[in-house]
């Protein structure tokens, strides 16, 4: 896979959830638009994707999704990010408009698949990882493999040191049960 082919790999950012644990902040603002260090959480992801060369992003929305669309409104199909020169083509999978509610993770991915390709980045829109970079070489390795998915794990925050996922001895992702 060439560098230009890697740049053609789109991303899906999951941003449809209600943000129950962040209430009352999320009663009037979708969680991906909550400010973290002076900018919306979602903007951190979009800038990291653009910096990696990704040019096309799909954002799934449900709860207060119209605010996400309005915030990242664009002309001629491109959104210029405030503190980067990169531009992104952003489209939306509007679960809230089309179904009245979020379709959960698997449903959101399935709904957005027609806007994606066989290989795409999948980003949890509610994870704050300011130093995370998208590794274009990882896309090449993944595309050449027989794997169904490649999961990046980020360091666990102090409030959840055990985390939600782990790895088996065979390197398979495990969903860790709550204590």
XYZ file of C-alpha atoms in Angstrom:
179
model
C 0.000 0.000 0.000
C 1.547 3.310 -1.086
C 1.567 6.528 0.947
C -1.126 7.956 -1.329
C -3.232 4.828 -0.782
C -2.842 5.219 2.983
C -4.103 8.798 2.661
C -7.219 7.425 0.979
C -8.086 5.293 4.022
C -11.119 6.981 5.613
C -11.950 7.190 9.297
C -15.161 6.650 11.222
C -15.439 8.591 14.468
C -18.054 7.212 16.854
C -19.826 10.247 18.322
C -23.454 9.175 18.762
C -23.646 8.339 22.466
C -25.663 10.178 25.099
C -22.788 10.692 27.523
C -24.764 9.631 30.586
C -21.795 9.737 32.956
C -21.084 13.341 31.964
C -24.541 14.626 32.830
C -25.548 17.386 33.382
C -22.891 18.688 30.951
C -24.266 16.495 28.163
C -27.889 17.515 28.698
C -27.332 20.415 26.297
C -24.020 19.572 24.598
C -23.058 16.304 22.905
C -20.093 14.714 24.668
C -17.775 15.008 21.625
C -18.232 18.796 21.746
C -17.305 19.152 25.424
C -14.213 21.319 25.761
C -10.926 19.685 26.741
C -7.968 22.032 27.076
C -9.802 24.730 25.154
C -11.191 22.786 22.223
C -13.891 20.192 21.590
C -12.909 16.596 22.269
C -13.850 15.660 18.703
C -11.472 18.274 17.308
C -8.504 16.504 18.925
C -9.341 13.362 16.924
C -9.927 15.208 13.669
C -6.621 17.025 13.952
C -4.728 13.801 14.703
C -6.347 12.146 11.685
C -5.567 15.101 9.415
C -1.969 15.184 10.658
C -1.638 11.508 9.688
C -2.777 12.304 6.161
C -6.372 11.113 6.439
C -8.539 13.267 4.191
C -12.012 11.736 4.584
C -13.897 11.271 7.854
C -17.378 9.979 8.652
C -18.819 11.009 12.018
C -21.788 9.080 13.350
C -24.206 11.167 15.393
C -27.367 10.724 17.415
C -27.711 12.667 20.682
C -27.725 16.386 19.766
C -26.004 15.459 16.524
C -27.148 18.630 14.794
C -24.726 20.534 17.051
C -21.824 18.423 15.812
C -22.810 19.056 12.203
C -23.175 22.801 12.852
C -19.845 23.013 14.679
C -17.931 21.358 11.870
C -19.994 22.911 9.077
C -18.082 23.177 5.891
C -18.193 24.672 2.449
C -17.513 22.739 -0.707
C -17.299 19.524 1.286
C -14.145 20.511 3.201
C -13.652 21.518 6.819
C -10.588 23.542 7.715
C -9.432 22.763 11.227
C -8.820 25.899 13.321
C -5.171 25.392 14.212
C -3.981 23.203 11.350
C -3.644 23.769 7.632
C -5.124 20.403 6.821
C -8.625 20.120 5.451
C -10.953 17.196 5.913
C -13.903 16.007 3.917
C -16.443 15.251 6.649
C -19.694 13.388 6.119
C -22.174 12.155 8.686
C -24.102 9.026 9.541
C -27.114 10.598 11.230
C -28.489 7.835 13.441
C -30.542 10.228 15.554
C -32.278 11.729 12.525
C -32.801 8.434 10.725
C -33.559 6.144 13.681
C -34.391 8.420 16.608
C -31.512 7.135 18.721
C -27.967 5.797 18.645
C -27.527 2.323 17.177
C -24.750 1.365 19.635
C -21.224 0.593 18.450
C -21.846 -2.308 16.041
C -24.985 -0.712 14.623
C -23.201 2.590 14.127
C -20.362 0.918 12.269
C -22.746 -1.145 10.105
C -24.779 1.963 9.275
C -21.652 3.874 8.172
C -20.056 1.061 6.124
C -21.475 2.274 2.774
C -19.517 5.521 3.287
C -16.281 3.695 4.115
C -14.115 1.104 2.398
C -12.773 -2.323 3.317
C -10.036 -0.716 5.463
C -10.773 2.280 7.699
C -9.744 3.884 10.949
C -12.289 3.515 13.753
C -11.999 6.137 16.480
C -13.837 6.207 19.797
C -14.901 9.839 19.878
C -15.069 9.982 23.662
C -11.482 8.981 24.454
C -9.040 11.766 25.273
C -5.551 10.789 24.141
C -3.845 14.085 23.232
C -0.499 12.530 22.327
C -1.920 9.744 20.162
C -0.775 9.684 16.553
C -2.209 7.592 13.757
C 0.536 5.412 12.344
C 0.277 5.233 8.565
C 2.658 2.257 8.510
C 0.179 0.351 10.684
C -2.424 0.737 7.941
C -0.040 -0.868 5.484
C 0.672 -3.773 7.849
C -3.018 -4.256 8.567
C -4.043 -4.143 4.892
C -1.441 -6.821 4.125
C -2.633 -9.087 6.945
C -5.596 -11.417 7.242
C -6.751 -9.691 10.424
C -10.296 -8.435 10.777
C -9.305 -5.544 13.042
C -6.326 -3.934 14.699
C -6.922 -2.481 18.163
C -4.740 0.249 19.619
C -4.764 0.434 23.382
C -3.979 3.740 25.073
C -2.703 4.103 28.645
C -5.400 3.727 31.274
C -6.454 6.863 33.151
C -5.922 7.081 36.901
C -9.667 6.725 37.567
C -9.779 3.399 35.671
C -6.318 1.820 36.067
C -7.508 -1.665 35.089
C -9.022 -0.471 31.828
C -11.838 -1.888 29.733
C -9.784 -4.053 27.382
C -6.850 -6.386 27.707
C -4.869 -8.833 25.613
C -4.902 -12.606 25.822
C -1.602 -14.538 25.709
C -2.349 -15.071 21.984
C -2.632 -11.310 21.405
C -6.420 -11.282 21.059
C -8.422 -8.365 22.465
C -10.441 -9.114 25.575
C -13.377 -7.109 26.890
C -12.703 -7.082 30.623
C -15.772 -7.524 32.837
C -16.526 -4.856 35.425
C -15.448 -5.629 38.964
